[in-house]
C-alpha cells in the first residue's frame, strides 16, 4: 500500500516513518510512505499556507489553494481510496477502522495545523475525517503517524507472525489477556501455572476468561459493542 502524508512539518515525521515496523514494511516493498511539504504547493513568495479567518475568529486557518494543489497533484498520478483529514472532530479511530484501511491501496492523509483548514476543503476534497482522541494537538502530524503505524503493521507480511497482529487488543472488541515470558519465577512473582501446563485448550480458555475480565474491569464500554 501507499500512504501520502501532506504536512507543513515533514521533518517531524521523517524519522518516525523510517524506523521500526514502518521502515521494515518499506524495505520489504510492502508499503510506501511519502511525505509532502504543503509549502511546496503555495504561490505565495513567503510560502505561507495560512491566513486570518473571516468573521474575526481567533487563530489562523490553512488556505484552500495549497491544499487543493497538493491533493490534485497526487490524484493526477494515481487513484486514491481515501483522502483523510486528521481532526479532533472526526470519527474516532479504532482497530476496526485500521483493519479496513489496511486493505486499501492508496491513501492521502492531510495534517491540519493552526486553527484547522478552510471548511471548503473538508466539503469538496476530504472523504474521511478521523480523530485519534478527544483532545487537541498542535498539528495533525502525531495523529497521522499513529494512523500510519496502526495500518501498515496490519499489511500481510509486514509483521513476521501475522497471528500476532490478529491477537492484539481491540481486534475482537476485547482487551488482550496478560502476557508473560521467562523466567517462570522472579522475586517470588510466578507465571500462572496454567500457562506452563502445555494444555492448549485450557490455555485458550484462560486467555478468553482473562480478556473478558480485563475488558469488564478496565473498558466496560467495549462490551456494549
mmCIF file with all atom_site columns, C-alpha atoms in Angstrom:
data_model
loop_
_atom_site.group_PDB
_atom_site.id
_atom_site.type_symbol
_atom_site.label_atom_id
_atom_site.label_alt_id
_atom_site.label_comp_id
_atom_site.label_asym_id
_atom_site.label_entity_id
_atom_site.label_seq_id
_atom_site.pdbx_PDB_ins_code
_atom_site.Cartn_x
_atom_site.Cartn_y
_atom_site.Cartn_z
_atom_site.occupancy
_atom_site.B_iso_or_equiv
_atom_site.pdbx_formal_charge
_atom_site.auth_seq_id
_atom_site.auth_comp_id
_atom_site.auth_asym_id
_atom_site.auth_atom_id
_atom_site.pdbx_PDB_model_num
ATOM 1   C CA . UNK A 1 1   ? 0.000   0.000   0.000   1.00 0.00 ? 1   UNK A CA 1
ATOM 2   C CA . UNK A 1 2   ? 0.976   3.635   -0.392  1.00 0.00 ? 2   UNK A CA 1
ATOM 3   C CA . UNK A 1 3   ? 0.369   6.451   2.094   1.00 0.00 ? 3   UNK A CA 1
ATOM 4   C CA . UNK A 1 4   ? 0.978   10.078  1.126   1.00 0.00 ? 4   UNK A CA 1
ATOM 5   C CA . UNK A 1 5   ? 1.115   12.479  4.077   1.00 0.00 ? 5   UNK A CA 1
ATOM 6   C CA . UNK A 1 6   ? 0.668   16.195  3.415   1.00 0.00 ? 6   UNK A CA 1
ATOM 7   C CA . UNK A 1 7   ? 2.126   18.351  6.186   1.00 0.00 ? 7   UNK A CA 1
ATOM 8   C CA . UNK A 1 8   ? 3.781   21.685  6.929   1.00 0.00 ? 8   UNK A CA 1
ATOM 9   C CA . UNK A 1 9   ? 6.328   19.817  9.092   1.00 0.00 ? 9   UNK A CA 1
ATOM 10  C CA . UNK A 1 10  ? 7.649   16.854  7.073   1.00 0.00 ? 10  UNK A CA 1
ATOM 11  C CA . UNK A 1 11  ? 10.841  16.824  9.144   1.00 0.00 ? 11  UNK A CA 1
ATOM 12  C CA . UNK A 1 12  ? 8.730   15.969  12.182  1.00 0.00 ? 12  UNK A CA 1
ATOM 13  C CA . UNK A 1 13  ? 7.726   12.680  10.538  1.00 0.00 ? 13  UNK A CA 1
ATOM 14  C CA . UNK A 1 14  ? 10.877  11.723  8.641   1.00 0.00 ? 14  UNK A CA 1
ATOM 15  C CA . UNK A 1 15  ? 12.489  9.842   11.499  1.00 0.00 ? 15  UNK A CA 1
ATOM 16  C CA . UNK A 1 16  ? 9.268   8.119   12.505  1.00 0.00 ? 16  UNK A CA 1
ATOM 17  C CA . UNK A 1 17  ? 8.377   6.680   9.088   1.00 0.00 ? 17  UNK A CA 1
ATOM 18  C CA . UNK A 1 18  ? 11.932  5.417   8.543   1.00 0.00 ? 18  UNK A CA 1
ATOM 19  C CA . UNK A 1 19  ? 12.257  3.395   11.738  1.00 0.00 ? 19  UNK A CA 1
ATOM 20  C CA . UNK A 1 20  ? 10.981  0.119   13.174  1.00 0.00 ? 20  UNK A CA 1
ATOM 21  C CA . UNK A 1 21  ? 7.963   -1.574  11.568  1.00 0.00 ? 21  UNK A CA 1
ATOM 22  C CA . UNK A 1 22  ? 7.328   1.200   9.046   1.00 0.00 ? 22  UNK A CA 1
ATOM 23  C CA . UNK A 1 23  ? 10.921  1.023   7.825   1.00 0.00 ? 23  UNK A CA 1
ATOM 24  C CA . UNK A 1 24  ? 10.714  -2.769  7.586   1.00 0.00 ? 24  UNK A CA 1
ATOM 25  C CA . UNK A 1 25  ? 7.499   -2.573  5.567   1.00 0.00 ? 25  UNK A CA 1
ATOM 26  C CA . UNK A 1 26  ? 9.083   -0.181  3.093   1.00 0.00 ? 26  UNK A CA 1
ATOM 27  C CA . UNK A 1 27  ? 12.286  -2.224  2.769   1.00 0.00 ? 27  UNK A CA 1
ATOM 28  C CA . UNK A 1 28  ? 10.183  -5.303  2.026   1.00 0.00 ? 28  UNK A CA 1
ATOM 29  C CA . UNK A 1 29  ? 8.311   -3.402  -0.662  1.00 0.00 ? 29  UNK A CA 1
ATOM 30  C CA . UNK A 1 30  ? 5.004   -3.916  1.161   1.00 0.00 ? 30  UNK A CA 1
ATOM 31  C CA . UNK A 1 31  ? 4.357   -0.236  1.841   1.00 0.00 ? 31  UNK A CA 1
ATOM 32  C CA . UNK A 1 32  ? 5.389   3.197   0.639   1.00 0.00 ? 32  UNK A CA 1
ATOM 33  C CA . UNK A 1 33  ? 5.128   6.285   2.816   1.00 0.00 ? 33  UNK A CA 1
ATOM 34  C CA . UNK A 1 34  ? 5.747   9.637   1.151   1.00 0.00 ? 34  UNK A CA 1
ATOM 35  C CA . UNK A 1 35  ? 5.896   12.995  2.896   1.00 0.00 ? 35  UNK A CA 1
ATOM 36  C CA . UNK A 1 36  ? 4.863   16.162  1.060   1.00 0.00 ? 36  UNK A CA 1
ATOM 37  C CA . UNK A 1 37  ? 5.630   19.660  2.281   1.00 0.00 ? 37  UNK A CA 1
ATOM 38  C CA . UNK A 1 38  ? 2.478   21.723  1.818   1.00 0.00 ? 38  UNK A CA 1
ATOM 39  C CA . UNK A 1 39  ? 4.592   24.863  1.438   1.00 0.00 ? 39  UNK A CA 1
ATOM 40  C CA . UNK A 1 40  ? 5.859   23.486  -1.886  1.00 0.00 ? 40  UNK A CA 1
ATOM 41  C CA . UNK A 1 41  ? 2.360   23.981  -3.296  1.00 0.00 ? 41  UNK A CA 1
ATOM 42  C CA . UNK A 1 42  ? 1.804   27.641  -2.430  1.00 0.00 ? 42  UNK A CA 1
ATOM 43  C CA . UNK A 1 43  ? 2.122   30.503  -4.901  1.00 0.00 ? 43  UNK A CA 1
ATOM 44  C CA . UNK A 1 44  ? 2.970   32.916  -2.086  1.00 0.00 ? 44  UNK A CA 1
ATOM 45  C CA . UNK A 1 45  ? 6.600   34.045  -2.282  1.00 0.00 ? 45  UNK A CA 1
ATOM 46  C CA . UNK A 1 46  ? 6.881   33.681  1.505   1.00 0.00 ? 46  UNK A CA 1
ATOM 47  C CA . UNK A 1 47  ? 5.457   30.127  1.197   1.00 0.00 ? 47  UNK A CA 1
ATOM 48  C CA . UNK A 1 48  ? 2.630   30.951  3.562   1.00 0.00 ? 48  UNK A CA 1
ATOM 49  C CA . UNK A 1 49  ? -0.196  28.416  3.778   1.00 0.00 ? 49  UNK A CA 1
ATOM 50  C CA . UNK A 1 50  ? -2.436  30.186  6.316   1.00 0.00 ? 50  UNK A CA 1
ATOM 51  C CA . UNK A 1 51  ? -4.409  33.395  6.749   1.00 0.00 ? 51  UNK A CA 1
ATOM 52  C CA . UNK A 1 52  ? -6.779  35.087  9.197   1.00 0.00 ? 52  UNK A CA 1
ATOM 53  C CA . UNK A 1 53  ? -10.292 33.634  9.414   1.00 0.00 ? 53  UNK A CA 1
ATOM 54  C CA . UNK A 1 54  ? -13.318 35.504  8.117   1.00 0.00 ? 54  UNK A CA 1
ATOM 55  C CA . UNK A 1 55  ? -15.658 36.664  10.855  1.00 0.00 ? 55  UNK A CA 1
ATOM 56  C CA . UNK A 1 56  ? -12.974 37.855  13.229  1.00 0.00 ? 56  UNK A CA 1
ATOM 57  C CA . UNK A 1 57  ? -12.435 34.479  14.921  1.00 0.00 ? 57  UNK A CA 1
ATOM 58  C CA . UNK A 1 58  ? -9.202  33.720  16.784  1.00 0.00 ? 58  UNK A CA 1
ATOM 59  C CA . UNK A 1 59  ? -6.306  31.796  15.268  1.00 0.00 ? 59  UNK A CA 1
ATOM 60  C CA . UNK A 1 60  ? -5.089  31.169  11.721  1.00 0.00 ? 60  UNK A CA 1
ATOM 61  C CA . UNK A 1 61  ? -6.646  28.940  9.055   1.00 0.00 ? 61  UNK A CA 1
ATOM 62  C CA . UNK A 1 62  ? -4.942  26.811  6.408   1.00 0.00 ? 62  UNK A CA 1
ATOM 63  C CA . UNK A 1 63  ? -5.864  28.082  2.944   1.00 0.00 ? 63  UNK A CA 1
ATOM 64  C CA . UNK A 1 64  ? -7.678  26.248  0.163   1.00 0.00 ? 64  UNK A CA 1
ATOM 65  C CA . UNK A 1 65  ? -5.219  26.802  -2.683  1.00 0.00 ? 65  UNK A CA 1
ATOM 66  C CA . UNK A 1 66  ? -2.074  24.986  -1.473  1.00 0.00 ? 66  UNK A CA 1
ATOM 67  C CA . UNK A 1 67  ? -4.101  22.047  -0.132  1.00 0.00 ? 67  UNK A CA 1
ATOM 68  C CA . UNK A 1 68  ? -6.066  21.768  -3.384  1.00 0.00 ? 68  UNK A CA 1
ATOM 69  C CA . UNK A 1 69  ? -2.839  21.920  -5.396  1.00 0.00 ? 69  UNK A CA 1
ATOM 70  C CA . UNK A 1 70  ? -1.177  19.214  -3.290  1.00 0.00 ? 70  UNK A CA 1
ATOM 71  C CA . UNK A 1 71  ? -4.113  16.813  -3.422  1.00 0.00 ? 71  UNK A CA 1
ATOM 72  C CA . UNK A 1 72  ? -4.717  17.471  -7.129  1.00 0.00 ? 72  UNK A CA 1
ATOM 73  C CA . UNK A 1 73  ? -1.060  16.798  -7.946  1.00 0.00 ? 73  UNK A CA 1
ATOM 74  C CA . UNK A 1 74  ? -1.208  13.445  -6.180  1.00 0.00 ? 74  UNK A CA 1
ATOM 75  C CA . UNK A 1 75  ? -4.534  12.474  -7.739  1.00 0.00 ? 75  UNK A CA 1
ATOM 76  C CA . UNK A 1 76  ? -3.107  13.205  -11.182 1.00 0.00 ? 76  UNK A CA 1
ATOM 77  C CA . UNK A 1 77  ? -0.602  10.401  -10.629 1.00 0.00 ? 77  UNK A CA 1
ATOM 78  C CA . UNK A 1 78  ? -2.886  7.658   -9.246  1.00 0.00 ? 78  UNK A CA 1
ATOM 79  C CA . UNK A 1 79  ? -6.312  6.867   -7.838  1.00 0.00 ? 79  UNK A CA 1
ATOM 80  C CA . UNK A 1 80  ? -6.809  7.113   -4.087  1.00 0.00 ? 80  UNK A CA 1
ATOM 81  C CA . UNK A 1 81  ? -9.187  5.089   -1.964  1.00 0.00 ? 81  UNK A CA 1
ATOM 82  C CA . UNK A 1 82  ? -9.479  7.818   0.669   1.00 0.00 ? 82  UNK A CA 1
ATOM 83  C CA . UNK A 1 83  ? -8.378  11.384  1.315   1.00 0.00 ? 83  UNK A CA 1
ATOM 84  C CA . UNK A 1 84  ? -8.180  11.558  5.103   1.00 0.00 ? 84  UNK A CA 1
ATOM 85  C CA . UNK A 1 85  ? -8.110  14.677  7.235   1.00 0.00 ? 85  UNK A CA 1
ATOM 86  C CA . UNK A 1 86  ? -6.994  14.185  10.830  1.00 0.00 ? 86  UNK A CA 1
ATOM 87  C CA . UNK A 1 87  ? -9.064  16.425  13.075  1.00 0.00 ? 87  UNK A CA 1
ATOM 88  C CA . UNK A 1 88  ? -10.324 16.321  16.692  1.00 0.00 ? 88  UNK A CA 1
ATOM 89  C CA . UNK A 1 89  ? -13.952 16.371  15.495  1.00 0.00 ? 89  UNK A CA 1
ATOM 90  C CA . UNK A 1 90  ? -13.576 13.430  13.099  1.00 0.00 ? 90  UNK A CA 1
ATOM 91  C CA . UNK A 1 91  ? -14.655 9.811   13.513  1.00 0.00 ? 91  UNK A CA 1
ATOM 92  C CA . UNK A 1 92  ? -12.877 8.169   16.436  1.00 0.00 ? 92  UNK A CA 1
ATOM 93  C CA . UNK A 1 93  ? -10.047 5.991   15.099  1.00 0.00 ? 93  UNK A CA 1
ATOM 94  C CA . UNK A 1 94  ? -10.146 2.398   16.303  1.00 0.00 ? 94  UNK A CA 1
ATOM 95  C CA . UNK A 1 95  ? -8.926  -1.067  15.368  1.00 0.00 ? 95  UNK A CA 1
ATOM 96  C CA . UNK A 1 96  ? -11.875 -1.732  13.081  1.00 0.00 ? 96  UNK A CA 1
ATOM 97  C CA . UNK A 1 97  ? -11.090 1.355   11.020  1.00 0.00 ? 97  UNK A CA 1
ATOM 98  C CA . UNK A 1 98  ? -7.397  0.402   10.944  1.00 0.00 ? 98  UNK A CA 1
ATOM 99  C CA . UNK A 1 99  ? -8.308  -3.082  9.693   1.00 0.00 ? 99  UNK A CA 1
ATOM 100 C CA . UNK A 1 100 ? -10.374 -1.638  6.870   1.00 0.00 ? 100 UNK A CA 1
ATOM 101 C CA . UNK A 1 101 ? -7.753  0.889   5.864   1.00 0.00 ? 101 UNK A CA 1
ATOM 102 C CA . UNK A 1 102 ? -5.069  -1.828  5.737   1.00 0.00 ? 102 UNK A CA 1
ATOM 103 C CA . UNK A 1 103 ? -6.967  -3.404  2.812   1.00 0.00 ? 103 UNK A CA 1
ATOM 104 C CA . UNK A 1 104 ? -6.820  -0.231  0.749   1.00 0.00 ? 104 UNK A CA 1
ATOM 105 C CA . UNK A 1 105 ? -4.167  0.532   -1.820  1.00 0.00 ? 105 UNK A CA 1
ATOM 106 C CA . UNK A 1 106 ? -3.577  4.294   -1.823  1.00 0.00 ? 106 UNK A CA 1
ATOM 107 C CA . UNK A 1 107 ? -4.298  6.798   0.949   1.00 0.00 ? 107 UNK A CA 1
ATOM 108 C CA . UNK A 1 108 ? -3.728  10.509  1.423   1.00 0.00 ? 108 UNK A CA 1
ATOM 109 C CA . UNK A 1 109 ? -3.510  11.863  4.970   1.00 0.00 ? 109 UNK A CA 1
ATOM 110 C CA . UNK A 1 110 ? -3.766  15.634  5.388   1.00 0.00 ? 110 UNK A CA 1
ATOM 111 C CA . UNK A 1 111 ? -2.329  17.050  8.596   1.00 0.00 ? 111 UNK A CA 1
ATOM 112 C CA . UNK A 1 112 ? -4.103  20.115  9.884   1.00 0.00 ? 112 UNK A CA 1
ATOM 113 C CA . UNK A 1 113 ? -2.274  22.913  11.664  1.00 0.00 ? 113 UNK A CA 1
ATOM 114 C CA . UNK A 1 114 ? -3.034  26.225  13.316  1.00 0.00 ? 114 UNK A CA 1
ATOM 115 C CA . UNK A 1 115 ? -6.828  26.509  13.857  1.00 0.00 ? 115 UNK A CA 1
ATOM 116 C CA . UNK A 1 116 ? -7.572  23.985  11.111  1.00 0.00 ? 116 UNK A CA 1
ATOM 117 C CA . UNK A 1 117 ? -8.295  24.002  7.388   1.00 0.00 ? 117 UNK A CA 1
ATOM 118 C CA . UNK A 1 118 ? -10.755 26.005  5.299   1.00 0.00 ? 118 UNK A CA 1
ATOM 119 C CA . UNK A 1 119 ? -14.145 24.277  5.502   1.00 0.00 ? 119 UNK A CA 1
ATOM 120 C CA . UNK A 1 120 ? -14.427 24.159  1.700   1.00 0.00 ? 120 UNK A CA 1
ATOM 121 C CA . UNK A 1 121 ? -11.585 21.642  1.560   1.00 0.00 ? 121 UNK A CA 1
ATOM 122 C CA . UNK A 1 122 ? -13.464 19.421  4.008   1.00 0.00 ? 122 UNK A CA 1
ATOM 123 C CA . UNK A 1 123 ? -16.627 19.689  1.934   1.00 0.00 ? 123 UNK A CA 1
ATOM 124 C CA . UNK A 1 124 ? -15.144 19.082  -1.510  1.00 0.00 ? 124 UNK A CA 1
ATOM 125 C CA . UNK A 1 125 ? -11.883 17.128  -1.231  1.00 0.00 ? 125 UNK A CA 1
ATOM 126 C CA . UNK A 1 126 ? -11.864 15.152  2.024   1.00 0.00 ? 126 UNK A CA 1
ATOM 127 C CA . UNK A 1 127 ? -13.530 11.721  2.005   1.00 0.00 ? 127 UNK A CA 1
ATOM 128 C CA . UNK A 1 128 ? -12.885 10.633  5.607   1.00 0.00 ? 128 UNK A CA 1
ATOM 129 C CA . UNK A 1 129 ? -12.255 12.678  8.756   1.00 0.00 ? 129 UNK A CA 1
ATOM 130 C CA . UNK A 1 130 ? -10.511 10.850  11.597  1.00 0.00 ? 130 UNK A CA 1
ATOM 131 C CA . UNK A 1 131 ? -9.761  11.739  15.221  1.00 0.00 ? 131 UNK A CA 1
ATOM 132 C CA . UNK A 1 132 ? -7.292  9.909   17.450  1.00 0.00 ? 132 UNK A CA 1
ATOM 133 C CA . UNK A 1 133 ? -8.982  11.181  20.600  1.00 0.00 ? 133 UNK A CA 1
ATOM 134 C CA . UNK A 1 134 ? -10.989 13.908  22.257  1.00 0.00 ? 134 UNK A CA 1
ATOM 135 C CA . UNK A 1 135 ? -8.134  16.355  22.661  1.00 0.00 ? 135 UNK A CA 1
ATOM 136 C CA . UNK A 1 136 ? -6.396  18.959  20.528  1.00 0.00 ? 136 UNK A CA 1
ATOM 137 C CA . UNK A 1 137 ? -2.826  18.666  19.262  1.00 0.00 ? 137 UNK A CA 1
ATOM 138 C CA . UNK A 1 138 ? -0.737  21.488  17.825  1.00 0.00 ? 138 UNK A CA 1
ATOM 139 C CA . UNK A 1 139 ? -0.882  19.776  14.438  1.00 0.00 ? 139 UNK A CA 1
ATOM 140 C CA . UNK A 1 140 ? -2.028  16.589  12.776  1.00 0.00 ? 140 UNK A CA 1
ATOM 141 C CA . UNK A 1 141 ? 1.422   15.054  12.381  1.00 0.00 ? 141 UNK A CA 1
ATOM 142 C CA . UNK A 1 142 ? 1.304   12.885  15.504  1.00 0.00 ? 142 UNK A CA 1
ATOM 143 C CA . UNK A 1 143 ? -2.183  11.689  14.599  1.00 0.00 ? 143 UNK A CA 1
ATOM 144 C CA . UNK A 1 144 ? -1.046  10.836  11.057  1.00 0.00 ? 144 UNK A CA 1
ATOM 145 C CA . UNK A 1 145 ? 1.902   8.904   12.499  1.00 0.00 ? 145 UNK A CA 1
ATOM 146 C CA . UNK A 1 146 ? -0.422  6.901   14.763  1.00 0.00 ? 146 UNK A CA 1
ATOM 147 C CA . UNK A 1 147 ? -2.714  6.042   11.865  1.00 0.00 ? 147 UNK A CA 1
ATOM 148 C CA . UNK A 1 148 ? 0.126   5.078   9.520   1.00 0.00 ? 148 UNK A CA 1
ATOM 149 C CA . UNK A 1 149 ? 1.699   2.826   12.150  1.00 0.00 ? 149 UNK A CA 1
ATOM 150 C CA . UNK A 1 150 ? -1.587  1.145   13.108  1.00 0.00 ? 150 UNK A CA 1
ATOM 151 C CA . UNK A 1 151 ? -2.493  0.495   9.467   1.00 0.00 ? 151 UNK A CA 1
ATOM 152 C CA . UNK A 1 152 ? 0.832   -0.565  7.940   1.00 0.00 ? 152 UNK A CA 1
ATOM 153 C CA . UNK A 1 153 ? 1.565   -3.152  10.651  1.00 0.00 ? 153 UNK A CA 1
ATOM 154 C CA . UNK A 1 154 ? -1.605  -4.980  9.539   1.00 0.00 ? 154 UNK A CA 1
ATOM 155 C CA . UNK A 1 155 ? -0.490  -5.380  5.931   1.00 0.00 ? 155 UNK A CA 1
ATOM 156 C CA . UNK A 1 156 ? 0.232   -9.108  5.412   1.00 0.00 ? 156 UNK A CA 1
ATOM 157 C CA . UNK A 1 157 ? 3.951   -9.829  5.638   1.00 0.00 ? 157 UNK A CA 1
ATOM 158 C CA . UNK A 1 158 ? 4.923   -6.663  7.497   1.00 0.00 ? 158 UNK A CA 1
ATOM 159 C CA . UNK A 1 159 ? 4.961   -8.447  10.852  1.00 0.00 ? 159 UNK A CA 1
ATOM 160 C CA . UNK A 1 160 ? 6.658   -11.831 10.578  1.00 0.00 ? 160 UNK A CA 1
ATOM 161 C CA . UNK A 1 161 ? 3.952   -13.525 12.652  1.00 0.00 ? 161 UNK A CA 1
ATOM 162 C CA . UNK A 1 162 ? 0.611   -12.409 11.191  1.00 0.00 ? 162 UNK A CA 1
ATOM 163 C CA . UNK A 1 163 ? -1.209  -14.073 14.097  1.00 0.00 ? 163 UNK A CA 1
ATOM 164 C CA . UNK A 1 164 ? 0.467   -11.619 16.450  1.00 0.00 ? 164 UNK A CA 1
ATOM 165 C CA . UNK A 1 165 ? -1.342  -8.656  14.892  1.00 0.00 ? 165 UNK A CA 1
ATOM 166 C CA . UNK A 1 166 ? -4.640  -10.513 14.800  1.00 0.00 ? 166 UNK A CA 1
ATOM 167 C CA . UNK A 1 167 ? -4.446  -11.241 18.526  1.00 0.00 ? 167 UNK A CA 1
ATOM 168 C CA . UNK A 1 168 ? -3.816  -7.635  19.574  1.00 0.00 ? 168 UNK A CA 1
ATOM 169 C CA . UNK A 1 169 ? -6.111  -5.647  21.842  1.00 0.00 ? 169 UNK A CA 1
ATOM 170 C CA . UNK A 1 170 ? -9.381  -4.471  20.256  1.00 0.00 ? 170 UNK A CA 1
ATOM 171 C CA . UNK A 1 171 ? -9.338  -6.939  17.337  1.00 0.00 ? 171 UNK A CA 1
ATOM 172 C CA . UNK A 1 172 ? -12.458 -8.568  18.791  1.00 0.00 ? 172 UNK A CA 1
ATOM 173 C CA . UNK A 1 173 ? -13.514 -5.587  20.927  1.00 0.00 ? 173 UNK A CA 1
ATOM 174 C CA . UNK A 1 174 ? -11.721 -7.095  23.918  1.00 0.00 ? 174 UNK A CA 1
ATOM 175 C CA . UNK A 1 175 ? -8.547  -6.150  25.728  1.00 0.00 ? 175 UNK A CA 1
ATOM 176 C CA . UNK A 1 176 ? -5.773  -8.721  25.419  1.00 0.00 ? 176 UNK A CA 1
ATOM 177 C CA . UNK A 1 177 ? -5.055  -11.199 28.198  1.00 0.00 ? 177 UNK A CA 1
ATOM 178 C CA . UNK A 1 178 ? -1.927  -10.676 30.351  1.00 0.00 ? 178 UNK A CA 1
ATOM 179 C CA . UNK A 1 179 ? 1.308   -11.984 28.829  1.00 0.00 ? 179 UNK A CA 1
ATOM 180 C CA . UNK A 1 180 ? 4.454   -13.389 30.445  1.00 0.00 ? 180 UNK A CA 1
ATOM 181 C CA . UNK A 1 181 ? 7.934   -14.584 29.460  1.00 0.00 ? 181 UNK A CA 1
ATOM 182 C CA . UNK A 1 182 ? 10.947  -16.252 31.077  1.00 0.00 ? 182 UNK A CA 1
ATOM 183 C CA . UNK A 1 183 ? 11.836  -16.727 33.862  1.00 0.00 ? 183 UNK A CA 1
ATOM 184 C CA . UNK A 1 184 ? 8.804   -18.569 35.254  1.00 0.00 ? 184 UNK A CA 1
ATOM 185 C CA . UNK A 1 185 ? 9.549   -17.086 38.687  1.00 0.00 ? 185 UNK A CA 1
ATOM 186 C CA . UNK A 1 186 ? 11.194  -13.773 39.543  1.00 0.00 ? 186 UNK A CA 1
ATOM 187 C CA . UNK A 1 187 ? 11.425  -12.335 43.079  1.00 0.00 ? 187 UNK A CA 1
ATOM 188 C CA . UNK A 1 188 ? 8.702   -14.769 44.062  1.00 0.00 ? 188 UNK A CA 1
ATOM 189 C CA . UNK A 1 189 ? 6.409   -13.478 41.303  1.00 0.00 ? 189 UNK A CA 1
ATOM 190 C CA . UNK A 1 190 ? 5.173   -16.568 39.464  1.00 0.00 ? 190 UNK A CA 1
ATOM 191 C CA . UNK A 1 191 ? 3.746   -17.022 35.998  1.00 0.00 ? 191 UNK A CA 1
ATOM 192 C CA . UNK A 1 192 ? 0.238   -18.564 36.234  1.00 0.00 ? 192 UNK A CA 1
ATOM 193 C CA . UNK A 1 193 ? 0.556   -22.352 36.352  1.00 0.00 ? 193 UNK A CA 1
ATOM 194 C CA . UNK A 1 194 ? -1.945  -22.797 33.520  1.00 0.00 ? 194 UNK A CA 1
ATOM 195 C CA . UNK A 1 195 ? 0.466   -21.160 31.073  1.00 0.00 ? 195 UNK A CA 1
ATOM 196 C CA . UNK A 1 196 ? 3.154   -23.684 31.978  1.00 0.00 ? 196 UNK A CA 1
ATOM 197 C CA . UNK A 1 197 ? 0.819   -26.687 31.696  1.00 0.00 ? 197 UNK A CA 1
ATOM 198 C CA . UNK A 1 198 ? 1.056   -27.241 27.951  1.00 0.00 ? 198 UNK A CA 1
ATOM 199 C CA . UNK A 1 199 ? -2.717  -27.808 27.826  1.00 0.00 ? 199 UNK A CA 1
ATOM 200 C CA . UNK A 1 200 ? -3.614  -25.745 24.767  1.00 0.00 ? 200 UNK A CA 1
ATOM 201 C CA . UNK A 1 201 ? -7.395  -25.908 25.251  1.00 0.00 ? 201 UNK A CA 1
ATOM 202 C CA . UNK A 1 202 ? -7.204  -24.777 28.880  1.00 0.00 ? 202 UNK A CA 1
ATOM 203 C CA . UNK A 1 203 ? -4.736  -22.022 27.978  1.00 0.00 ? 203 UNK A CA 1
ATOM 204 C CA . UNK A 1 204 ? -7.101  -20.720 25.291  1.00 0.00 ? 204 UNK A CA 1
ATOM 205 C CA . UNK A 1 205 ? -9.971  -20.717 27.778  1.00 0.00 ? 205 UNK A CA 1
ATOM 206 C CA . UNK A 1 206 ? -7.803  -18.908 30.348  1.00 0.00 ? 206 UNK A CA 1
ATOM 207 C CA . UNK A 1 207 ? -6.877  -16.348 27.713  1.00 0.00 ? 207 UNK A CA 1
ATOM 208 C CA . UNK A 1 208 ? -10.537 -15.674 26.886  1.00 0.00 ? 208 UNK A CA 1
ATOM 209 C CA . UNK A 1 209 ? -11.544 -15.503 30.553  1.00 0.00 ? 209 UNK A CA 1
ATOM 210 C CA . UNK A 1 210 ? -8.746  -13.044 31.279  1.00 0.00 ? 210 UNK A CA 1
ATOM 211 C CA . UNK A 1 211 ? -9.611  -10.924 28.251  1.00 0.00 ? 211 UNK A CA 1
ATOM 212 C CA . UNK A 1 212 ? -13.242 -10.735 29.345  1.00 0.00 ? 212 UNK A CA 1
ATOM 213 C CA . UNK A 1 213 ? -12.322 -9.922  32.942  1.00 0.00 ? 213 UNK A CA 1
ATOM 214 C CA . UNK A 1 214 ? -9.867  -7.173  31.986  1.00 0.00 ? 214 UNK A CA 1
ATOM 215 C CA . UNK A 1 215 ? -12.295 -5.643  29.494  1.00 0.00 ? 215 UNK A CA 1
ATOM 216 C CA . UNK A 1 216 ? -15.145 -5.661  32.007  1.00 0.00 ? 216 UNK A CA 1
ATOM 217 C CA . UNK A 1 217 ? -12.923 -4.061  34.638  1.00 0.00 ? 217 UNK A CA 1
ATOM 218 C CA . UNK A 1 218 ? -10.961 -1.575  32.550  1.00 0.00 ? 218 UNK A CA 1
ATOM 219 C CA . UNK A 1 219 ? -13.058 -0.854  29.440  1.00 0.00 ? 219 UNK A CA 1
ATOM 220 C CA . UNK A 1 220 ? -16.691 -1.900  30.048  1.00 0.00 ? 220 UNK A CA 1
ATOM 221 C CA . UNK A 1 221 ? -17.729 0.366   27.165  1.00 0.00 ? 221 UNK A CA 1
ATOM 222 C CA . UNK A 1 222 ? -16.191 -2.135  24.729  1.00 0.00 ? 222 UNK A CA 1
ATOM 223 C CA . UNK A 1 223 ? -18.548 -4.880  25.855  1.00 0.00 ? 223 UNK A CA 1
ATOM 224 C CA . UNK A 1 224 ? -21.512 -2.805  24.701  1.00 0.00 ? 224 UNK A CA 1
ATOM 225 C CA . UNK A 1 225 ? -20.312 -3.330  21.137  1.00 0.00 ? 225 UNK A CA 1
#
